[in-house]
Short mmCIF file of C-alpha atoms in Angstrom, two decimals:
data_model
loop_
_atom_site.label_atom_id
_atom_site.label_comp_id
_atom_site.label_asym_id
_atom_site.label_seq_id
_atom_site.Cartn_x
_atom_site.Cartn_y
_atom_site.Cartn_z
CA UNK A 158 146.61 86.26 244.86
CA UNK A 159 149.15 86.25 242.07
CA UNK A 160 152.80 86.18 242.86
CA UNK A 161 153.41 90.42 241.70
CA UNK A 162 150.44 91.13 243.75
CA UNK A 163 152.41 89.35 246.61
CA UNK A 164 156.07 90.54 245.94
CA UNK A 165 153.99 93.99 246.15
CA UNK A 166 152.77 94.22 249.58
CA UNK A 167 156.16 92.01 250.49
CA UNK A 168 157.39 95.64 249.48
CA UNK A 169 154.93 97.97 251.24
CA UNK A 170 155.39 96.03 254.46
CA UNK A 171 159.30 96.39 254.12
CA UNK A 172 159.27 100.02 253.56
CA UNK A 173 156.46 100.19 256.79
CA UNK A 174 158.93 98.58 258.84
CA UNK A 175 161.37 100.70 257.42
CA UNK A 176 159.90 104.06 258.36
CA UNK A 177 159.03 102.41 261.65
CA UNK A 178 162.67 101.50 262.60
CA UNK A 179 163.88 105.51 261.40
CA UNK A 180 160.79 106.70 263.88
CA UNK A 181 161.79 104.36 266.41
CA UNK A 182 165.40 105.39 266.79
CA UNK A 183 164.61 109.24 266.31
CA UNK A 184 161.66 109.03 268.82
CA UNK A 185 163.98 106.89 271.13
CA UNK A 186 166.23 109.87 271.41
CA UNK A 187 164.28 112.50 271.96
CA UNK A 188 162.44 110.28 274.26
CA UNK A 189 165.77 109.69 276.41
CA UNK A 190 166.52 113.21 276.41
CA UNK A 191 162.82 115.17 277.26
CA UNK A 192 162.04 115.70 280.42
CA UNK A 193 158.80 113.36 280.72
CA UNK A 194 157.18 116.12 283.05
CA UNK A 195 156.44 118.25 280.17
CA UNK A 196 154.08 116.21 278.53
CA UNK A 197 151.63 116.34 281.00
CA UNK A 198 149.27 119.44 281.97
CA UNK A 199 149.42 121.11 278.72
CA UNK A 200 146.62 123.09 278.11
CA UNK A 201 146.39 126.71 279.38
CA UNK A 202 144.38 127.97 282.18
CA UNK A 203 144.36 130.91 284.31
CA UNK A 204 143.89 130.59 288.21
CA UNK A 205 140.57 132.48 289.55
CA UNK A 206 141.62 131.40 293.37
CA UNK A 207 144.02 131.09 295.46
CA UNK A 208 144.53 130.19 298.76
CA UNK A 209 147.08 128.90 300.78
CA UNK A 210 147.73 125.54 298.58
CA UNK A 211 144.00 125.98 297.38
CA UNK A 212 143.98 126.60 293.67
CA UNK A 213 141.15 126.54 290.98
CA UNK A 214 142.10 127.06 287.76
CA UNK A 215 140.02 128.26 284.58
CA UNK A 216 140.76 126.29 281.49
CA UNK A 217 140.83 128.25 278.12
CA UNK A 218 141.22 127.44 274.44
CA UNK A 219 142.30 130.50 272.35
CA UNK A 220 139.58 133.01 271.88
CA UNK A 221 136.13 130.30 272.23
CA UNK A 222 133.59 131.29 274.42
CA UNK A 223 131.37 128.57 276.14
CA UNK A 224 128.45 127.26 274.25
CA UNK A 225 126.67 125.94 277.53
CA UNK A 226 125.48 128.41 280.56
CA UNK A 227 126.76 125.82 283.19
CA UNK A 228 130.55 125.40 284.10
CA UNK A 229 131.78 122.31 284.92
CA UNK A 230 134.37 122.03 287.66
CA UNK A 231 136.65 119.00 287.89
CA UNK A 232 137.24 117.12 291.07
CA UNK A 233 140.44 115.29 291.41
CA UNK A 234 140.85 112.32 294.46
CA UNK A 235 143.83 112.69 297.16
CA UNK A 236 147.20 111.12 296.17
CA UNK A 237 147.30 112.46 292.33
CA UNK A 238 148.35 115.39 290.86
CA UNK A 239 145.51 116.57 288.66
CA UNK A 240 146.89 117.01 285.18
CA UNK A 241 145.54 113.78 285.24
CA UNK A 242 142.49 115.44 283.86
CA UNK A 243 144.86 116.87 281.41
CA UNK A 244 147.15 114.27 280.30
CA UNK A 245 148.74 115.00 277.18
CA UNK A 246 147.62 116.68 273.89
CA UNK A 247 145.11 113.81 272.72
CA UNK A 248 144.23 112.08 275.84
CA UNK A 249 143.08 115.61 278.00
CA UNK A 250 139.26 115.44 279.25
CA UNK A 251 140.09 119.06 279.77
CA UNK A 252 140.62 119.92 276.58
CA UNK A 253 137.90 117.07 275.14
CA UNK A 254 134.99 119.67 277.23
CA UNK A 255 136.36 122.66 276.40
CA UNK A 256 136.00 121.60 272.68
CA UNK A 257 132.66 120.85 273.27
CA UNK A 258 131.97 123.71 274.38
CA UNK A 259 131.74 123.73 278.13
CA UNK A 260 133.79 126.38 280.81
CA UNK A 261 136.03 123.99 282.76
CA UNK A 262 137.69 124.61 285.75
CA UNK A 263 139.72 122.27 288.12
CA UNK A 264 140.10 122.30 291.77
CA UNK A 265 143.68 121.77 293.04
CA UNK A 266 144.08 121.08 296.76
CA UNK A 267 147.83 121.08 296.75
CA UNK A 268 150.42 119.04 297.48
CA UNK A 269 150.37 118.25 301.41
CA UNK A 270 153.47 118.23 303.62
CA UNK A 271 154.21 116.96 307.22
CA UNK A 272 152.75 120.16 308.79
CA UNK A 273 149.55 118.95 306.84
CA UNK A 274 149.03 116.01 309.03
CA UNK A 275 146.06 117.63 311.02
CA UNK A 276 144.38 117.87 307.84
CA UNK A 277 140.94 115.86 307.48
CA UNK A 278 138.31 115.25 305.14
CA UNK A 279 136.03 117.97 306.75
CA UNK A 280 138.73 120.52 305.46
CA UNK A 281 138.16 119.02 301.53
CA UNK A 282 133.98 119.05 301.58
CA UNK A 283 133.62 121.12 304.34
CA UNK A 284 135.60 124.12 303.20
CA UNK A 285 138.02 124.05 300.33
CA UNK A 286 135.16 122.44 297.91
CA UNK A 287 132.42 124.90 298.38
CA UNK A 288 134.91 127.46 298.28
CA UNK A 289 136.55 126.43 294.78
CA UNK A 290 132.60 126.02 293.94
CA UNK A 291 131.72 129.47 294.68
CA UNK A 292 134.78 131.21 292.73
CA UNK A 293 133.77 128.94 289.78
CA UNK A 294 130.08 130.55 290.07
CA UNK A 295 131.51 134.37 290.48
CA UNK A 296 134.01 133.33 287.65
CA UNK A 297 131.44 132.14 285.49
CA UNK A 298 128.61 134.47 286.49
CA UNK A 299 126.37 131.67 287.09
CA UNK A 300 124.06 131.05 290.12
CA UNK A 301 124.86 126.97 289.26
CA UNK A 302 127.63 124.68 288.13
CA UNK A 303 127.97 120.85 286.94
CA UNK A 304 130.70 118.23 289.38
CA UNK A 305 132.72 116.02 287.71
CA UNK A 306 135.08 113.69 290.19
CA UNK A 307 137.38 111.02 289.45
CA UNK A 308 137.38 108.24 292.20
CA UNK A 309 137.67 110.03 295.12
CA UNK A 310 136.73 113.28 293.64
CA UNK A 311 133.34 111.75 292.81
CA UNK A 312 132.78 111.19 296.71
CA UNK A 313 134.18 114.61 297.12
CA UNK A 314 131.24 116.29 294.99
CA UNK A 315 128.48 114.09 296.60
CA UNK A 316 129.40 114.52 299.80
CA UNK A 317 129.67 118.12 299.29
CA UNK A 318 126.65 118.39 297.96
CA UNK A 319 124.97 116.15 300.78
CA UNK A 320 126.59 117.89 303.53
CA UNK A 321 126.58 121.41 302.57
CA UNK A 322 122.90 121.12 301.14
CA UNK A 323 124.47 122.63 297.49
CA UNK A 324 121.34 122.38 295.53
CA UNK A 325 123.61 124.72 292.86
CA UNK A 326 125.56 121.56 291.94
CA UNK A 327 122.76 120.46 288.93
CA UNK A 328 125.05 117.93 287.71
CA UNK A 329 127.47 115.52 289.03
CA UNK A 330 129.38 113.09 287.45
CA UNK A 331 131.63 110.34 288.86
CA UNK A 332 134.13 108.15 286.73
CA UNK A 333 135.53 105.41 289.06
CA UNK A 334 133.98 106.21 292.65
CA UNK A 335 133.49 103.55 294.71
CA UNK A 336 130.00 103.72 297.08
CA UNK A 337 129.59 100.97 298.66
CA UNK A 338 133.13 99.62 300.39
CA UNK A 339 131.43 96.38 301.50
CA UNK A 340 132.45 95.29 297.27
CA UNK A 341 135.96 96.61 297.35
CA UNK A 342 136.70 93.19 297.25
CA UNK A 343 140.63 93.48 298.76
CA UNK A 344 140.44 96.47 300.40
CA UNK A 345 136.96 94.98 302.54
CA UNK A 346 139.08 92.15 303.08
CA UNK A 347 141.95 94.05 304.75
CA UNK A 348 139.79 96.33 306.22
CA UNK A 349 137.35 93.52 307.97
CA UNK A 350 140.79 91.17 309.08
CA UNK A 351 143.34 93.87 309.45
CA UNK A 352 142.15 97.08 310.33
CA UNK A 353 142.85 98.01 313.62
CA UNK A 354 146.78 97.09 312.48
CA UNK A 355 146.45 99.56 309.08
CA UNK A 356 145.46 101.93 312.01
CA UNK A 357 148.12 101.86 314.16
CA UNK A 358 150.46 101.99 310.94
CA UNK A 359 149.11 105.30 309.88
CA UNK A 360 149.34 106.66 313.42
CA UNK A 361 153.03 105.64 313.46
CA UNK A 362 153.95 107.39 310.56
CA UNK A 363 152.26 110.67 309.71
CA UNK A 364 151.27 111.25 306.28
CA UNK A 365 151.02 108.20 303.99
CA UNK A 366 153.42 108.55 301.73
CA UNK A 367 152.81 109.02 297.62
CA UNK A 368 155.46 105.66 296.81
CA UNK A 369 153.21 103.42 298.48
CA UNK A 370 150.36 104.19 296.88
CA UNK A 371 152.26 103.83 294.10
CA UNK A 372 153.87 100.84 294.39
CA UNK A 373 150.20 99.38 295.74
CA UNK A 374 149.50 100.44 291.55
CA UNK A 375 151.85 99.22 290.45
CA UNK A 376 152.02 95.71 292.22
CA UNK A 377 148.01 95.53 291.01
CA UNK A 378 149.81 94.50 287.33
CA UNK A 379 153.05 93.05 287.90
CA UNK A 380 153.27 91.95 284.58
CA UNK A 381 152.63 95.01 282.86
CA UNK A 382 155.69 96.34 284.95
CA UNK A 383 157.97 93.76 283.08
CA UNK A 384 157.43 94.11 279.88
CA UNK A 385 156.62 97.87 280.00
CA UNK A 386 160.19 98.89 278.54
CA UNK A 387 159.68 95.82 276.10
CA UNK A 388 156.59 97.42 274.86
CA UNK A 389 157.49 100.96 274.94
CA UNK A 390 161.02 99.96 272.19
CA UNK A 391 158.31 98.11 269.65
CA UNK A 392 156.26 101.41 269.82
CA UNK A 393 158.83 104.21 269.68
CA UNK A 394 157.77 104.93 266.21
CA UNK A 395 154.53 105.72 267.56
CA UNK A 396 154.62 108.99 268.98
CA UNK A 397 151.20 109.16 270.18
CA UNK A 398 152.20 105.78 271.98
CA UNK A 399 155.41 107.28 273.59
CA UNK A 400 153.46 110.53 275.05
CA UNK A 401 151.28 107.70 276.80
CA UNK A 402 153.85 105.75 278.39
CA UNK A 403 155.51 108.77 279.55
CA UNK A 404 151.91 110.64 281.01
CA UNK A 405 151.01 107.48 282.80
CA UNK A 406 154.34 106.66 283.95
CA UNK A 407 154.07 110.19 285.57
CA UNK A 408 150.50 109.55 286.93
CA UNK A 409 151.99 106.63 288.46
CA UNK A 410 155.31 108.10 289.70
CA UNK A 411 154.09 110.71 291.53
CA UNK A 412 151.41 109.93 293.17
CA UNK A 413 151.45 112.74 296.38
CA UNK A 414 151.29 112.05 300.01
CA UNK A 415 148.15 111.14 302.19
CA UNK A 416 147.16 113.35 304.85
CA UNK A 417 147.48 111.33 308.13
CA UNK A 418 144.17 112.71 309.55
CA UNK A 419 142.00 112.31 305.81
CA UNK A 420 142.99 109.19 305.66
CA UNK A 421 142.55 107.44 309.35
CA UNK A 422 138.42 109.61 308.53
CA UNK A 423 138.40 107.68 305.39
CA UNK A 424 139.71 104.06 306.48
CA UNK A 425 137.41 104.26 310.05
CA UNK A 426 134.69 106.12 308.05
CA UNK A 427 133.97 105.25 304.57
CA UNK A 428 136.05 101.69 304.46
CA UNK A 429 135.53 99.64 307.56
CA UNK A 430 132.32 100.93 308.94
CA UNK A 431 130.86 101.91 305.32
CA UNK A 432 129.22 104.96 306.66
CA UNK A 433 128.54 106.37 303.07
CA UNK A 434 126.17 103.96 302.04
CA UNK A 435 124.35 103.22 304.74
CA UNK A 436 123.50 107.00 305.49
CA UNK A 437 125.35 107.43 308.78
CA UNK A 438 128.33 109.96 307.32
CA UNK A 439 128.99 112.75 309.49
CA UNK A 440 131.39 115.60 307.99
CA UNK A 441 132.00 117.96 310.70
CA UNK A 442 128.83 118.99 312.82
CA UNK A 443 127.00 118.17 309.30
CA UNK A 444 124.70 114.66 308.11
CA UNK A 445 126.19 113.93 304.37
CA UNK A 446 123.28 111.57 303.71
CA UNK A 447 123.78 110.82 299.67
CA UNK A 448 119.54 109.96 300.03
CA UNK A 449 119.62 114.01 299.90
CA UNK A 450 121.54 114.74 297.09
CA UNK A 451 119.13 115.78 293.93
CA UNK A 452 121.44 116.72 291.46
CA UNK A 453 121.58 114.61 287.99
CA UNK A 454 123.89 111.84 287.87
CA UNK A 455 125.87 109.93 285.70
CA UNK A 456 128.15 107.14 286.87
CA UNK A 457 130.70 105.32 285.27
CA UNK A 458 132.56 102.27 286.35
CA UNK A 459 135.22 99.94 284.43
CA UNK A 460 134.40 96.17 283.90
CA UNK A 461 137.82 95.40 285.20
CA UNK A 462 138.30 97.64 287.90
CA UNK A 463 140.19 96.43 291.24
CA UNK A 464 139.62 99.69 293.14
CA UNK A 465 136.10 100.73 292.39
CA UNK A 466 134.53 97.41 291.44
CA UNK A 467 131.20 97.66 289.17
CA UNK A 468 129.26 96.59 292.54
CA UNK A 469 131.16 99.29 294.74
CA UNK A 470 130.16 102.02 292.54
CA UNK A 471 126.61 100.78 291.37
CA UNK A 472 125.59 101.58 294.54
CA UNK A 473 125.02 105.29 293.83
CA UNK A 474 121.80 104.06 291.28
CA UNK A 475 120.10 103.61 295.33
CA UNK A 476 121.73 105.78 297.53
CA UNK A 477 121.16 109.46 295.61
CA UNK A 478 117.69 110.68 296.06
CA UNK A 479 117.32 112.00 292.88
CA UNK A 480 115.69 110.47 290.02
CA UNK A 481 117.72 111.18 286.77
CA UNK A 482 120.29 109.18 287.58
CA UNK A 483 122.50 107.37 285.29
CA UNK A 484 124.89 104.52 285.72
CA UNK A 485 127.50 102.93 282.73
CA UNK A 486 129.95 99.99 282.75
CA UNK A 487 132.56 100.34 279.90
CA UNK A 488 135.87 98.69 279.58
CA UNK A 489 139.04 98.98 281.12
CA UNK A 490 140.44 99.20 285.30
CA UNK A 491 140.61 102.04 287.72
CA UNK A 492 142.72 103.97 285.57
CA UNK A 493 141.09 102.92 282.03
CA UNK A 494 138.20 103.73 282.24
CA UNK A 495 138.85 107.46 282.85
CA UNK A 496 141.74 107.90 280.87
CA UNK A 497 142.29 104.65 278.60
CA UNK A 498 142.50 104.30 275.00
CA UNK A 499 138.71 103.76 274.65
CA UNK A 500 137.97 106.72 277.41
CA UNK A 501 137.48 109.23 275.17
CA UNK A 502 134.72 107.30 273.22
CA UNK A 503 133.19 105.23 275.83
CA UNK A 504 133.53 108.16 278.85
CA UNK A 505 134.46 111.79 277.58
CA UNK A 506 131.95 112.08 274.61
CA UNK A 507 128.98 110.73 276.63
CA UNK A 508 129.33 112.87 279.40
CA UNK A 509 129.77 115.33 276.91
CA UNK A 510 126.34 114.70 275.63
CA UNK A 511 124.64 114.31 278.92
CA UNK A 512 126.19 117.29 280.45
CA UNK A 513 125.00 119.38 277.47
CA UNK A 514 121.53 118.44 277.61
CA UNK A 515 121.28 119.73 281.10
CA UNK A 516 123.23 122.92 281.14
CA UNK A 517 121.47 125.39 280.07
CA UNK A 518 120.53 128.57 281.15
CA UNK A 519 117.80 129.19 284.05
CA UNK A 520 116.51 132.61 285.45
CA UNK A 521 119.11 133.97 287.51
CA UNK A 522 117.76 133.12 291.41
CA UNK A 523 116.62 136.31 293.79
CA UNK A 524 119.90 137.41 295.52
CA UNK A 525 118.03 136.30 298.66
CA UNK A 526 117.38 132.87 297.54
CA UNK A 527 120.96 132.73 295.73
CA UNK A 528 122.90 133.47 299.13
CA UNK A 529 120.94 130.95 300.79
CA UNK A 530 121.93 128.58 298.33
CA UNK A 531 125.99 129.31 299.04
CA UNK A 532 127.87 126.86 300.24
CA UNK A 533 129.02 127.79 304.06
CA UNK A 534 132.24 126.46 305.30
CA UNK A 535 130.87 124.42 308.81
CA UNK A 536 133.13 124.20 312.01
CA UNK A 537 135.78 121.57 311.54
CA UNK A 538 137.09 119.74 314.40
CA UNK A 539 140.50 118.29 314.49
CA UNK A 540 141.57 114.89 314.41
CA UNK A 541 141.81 112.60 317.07
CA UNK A 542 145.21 111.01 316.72
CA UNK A 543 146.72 112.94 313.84
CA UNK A 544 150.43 114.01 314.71
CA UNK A 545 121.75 99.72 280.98
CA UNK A 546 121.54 97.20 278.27
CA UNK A 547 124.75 96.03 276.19
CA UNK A 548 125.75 98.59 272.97
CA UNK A 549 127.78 97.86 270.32
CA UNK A 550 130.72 100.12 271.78
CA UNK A 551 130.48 98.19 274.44
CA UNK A 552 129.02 100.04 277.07
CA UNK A 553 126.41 98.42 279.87
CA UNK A 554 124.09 101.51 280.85
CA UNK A 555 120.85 101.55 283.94
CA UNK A 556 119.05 104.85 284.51
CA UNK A 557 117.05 105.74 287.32
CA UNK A 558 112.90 105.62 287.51
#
């Protein structure tokens, strides 16, 4: 390399850095400035229901129609807000489907408040999911529809379908859901040494309240939470780095309250006696047994996950009943691998693709065979006590025989 060839790119480089310092104190003002709660939940939608806090919401991009017959209606867990599915323009699975050509819809339970204490998970699969299911179908005019749950919205939609016999859920997908709570590592820890005393805790004080989850997030990379400001000033020029910090800072910052009743079902239920897996889940008067869900699935779990370990969510490959099943480790933790850097390579395009092979149309069902196919809300007590082999992008995929 000759000296002018040098002194060159000694130039380029200065004028990069340059550029970057003018980006980096423009961005850093209108980054001090916005309100960080607009970046989020950006892309249009119109509601189709509504219901006390009950909301589902039709996504829609200008003028496109849908390319596929089947909708597909997100599933978001308790504790976040769901823009999550919509993040900011860039990182939005919403938007990533509907440019692929799918309808998309999103269930929003609401935001719960002291008076929702009572409120268990029989109320979730039991009533508000098959109803949000069944305005999707009339919405959509479709006799069937395609699940897609994050972490505890992937539990949501197989437990719906298991206990409400939904054979019009075709697809299902789950990013993140944890299946078998015997690998939870930590959490089967606490829950086998310490459980009767997180019991008695939730019983003292109502709801659980959206800062401690957060704070348990947060404290799960304490690192990250001191140089986070360090990182965010060397990326300032970058705005599509800047919309990031800000949408996951507000994924993380306002996380919503627990209802008291869900989540003393869940902990007793699904975490220390690991009814789920083992086929003994009772929703209401109803069996969920997952052995009697048919729909197709595909599963996704991060390599690096702490909340919904590779093991805890592998579990689904033997527990559906179904035999196009579908499960894929890619990179990245609980939050990563559904919204990361790499999610909308390694996660959002595949499920893309799989949905879209099995969505289209089918003969419309007899109305007699269609109304026995509706999901019906079951009687829901109250509480007691509530005041494949390695790819080059990195992806590990196993199917089902």
């Amino acid at each position: 390399m000759g000296f002018e060839t040098l002194l060159q790119r000694s130039g380029q480089l200065a004028r990069v850095q340059a550029n970057r310092f003018a980006l980096r104190f423009v961005n850093g003002i209108e980054w001090a400035i916005r309100d960080a709660r607009d970046v989020v939940g950006r892309t249009p939608y119109d509601v189709v229901l509504r219901r006390d806090k009950l909301e589902v919401r039709r996504y829609h991009a200008g003028t496109t129609r849908p390319q596929h017959a089947l909708p597909v209606l997100l599933v978001p867990p308790l504790m976040v807000k769901p823009f999550i599915f919509d993040l900011y323009p860039g990182r939005s699975l919403v938007a990533a489907l509907l440019q692929r050509g799918f309808a998309v819809y999103l269930v929003d339970f609401g935001e719960p408040d002291a008076a929702d204490a009572y409120v268990t998970l029989d109320h979730y699969v039991l009533d508000w999911l098959p109803a949000a299911a069944d305005a999707v179908k009339q919405d959509a005019g479709r006799d069937e529809l395609s699940m897609l749950g994050y972490c505890m919205g992937g539990l949501f939609a197989l437990s719906h379908v298991a206990a409400n016999r939904d054979d019009s859920v075709r697809n299902i997908v789950t990013i993140g859901a944890p299946i078998d709570f015997e690998q939870m590592c930590l959490l089967a820890w606490v829950a086998r040494y310490a459980g009767d005393q997180v019991e008695a805790i939730a019983r003292r004080i109502g709801n659980i309240p959206g800062g401690l989850s957060s704070l348990g997030f947060r404290l799960m990379s304490p690192m990250k939470n001191v140089t986070r400001y360090a990182d965010l000033f060397i990326n300032l020029w970058s705005d599509e780095y800047v919309n990031g910090f800000d949408a996951m800072n507000q994924w993380v910052g306002q996380f919503i309250d627990y209802p008291q009743g869900a989540f003393l079902q869940f902990y007793e239920e699904f975490v220390r006696h690991n009814k789920l897996v083992r086929g003994e889940l009772r929703l209401g008067d109803r069996s969920a047994r997952l052995r009697d869900v048919r729909a197709s699935i595909l599963a996704f779990a991060g390599d690096s996950d702490q909340v919904a370990t590779v093991a805890a969510s592998r579990a689904i490959m033997k527990a559906v009943g179904g035999s196009d099943k579908q499960f894929v480790v890619v990179p990245g933790g609980h939050m990563g691998v559904f919204a990361g850097s790499r999610a909308p390579e390694l996660v959002w395009m595949p499920t893309a693709d799989w949905l879209a092979a099995r969505s289209a149309a089918t003969p419309r069902r007899s109305t007699a065979r269609a109304g026995a196919r509706k999901s019906r809300p079951a009687a829901i007590p109250a509480p007691a006590g509530a005041t494949t082999p390695r790819t080059g992008s990195g992806r590990r995929r196993e199917t089902g025989a």
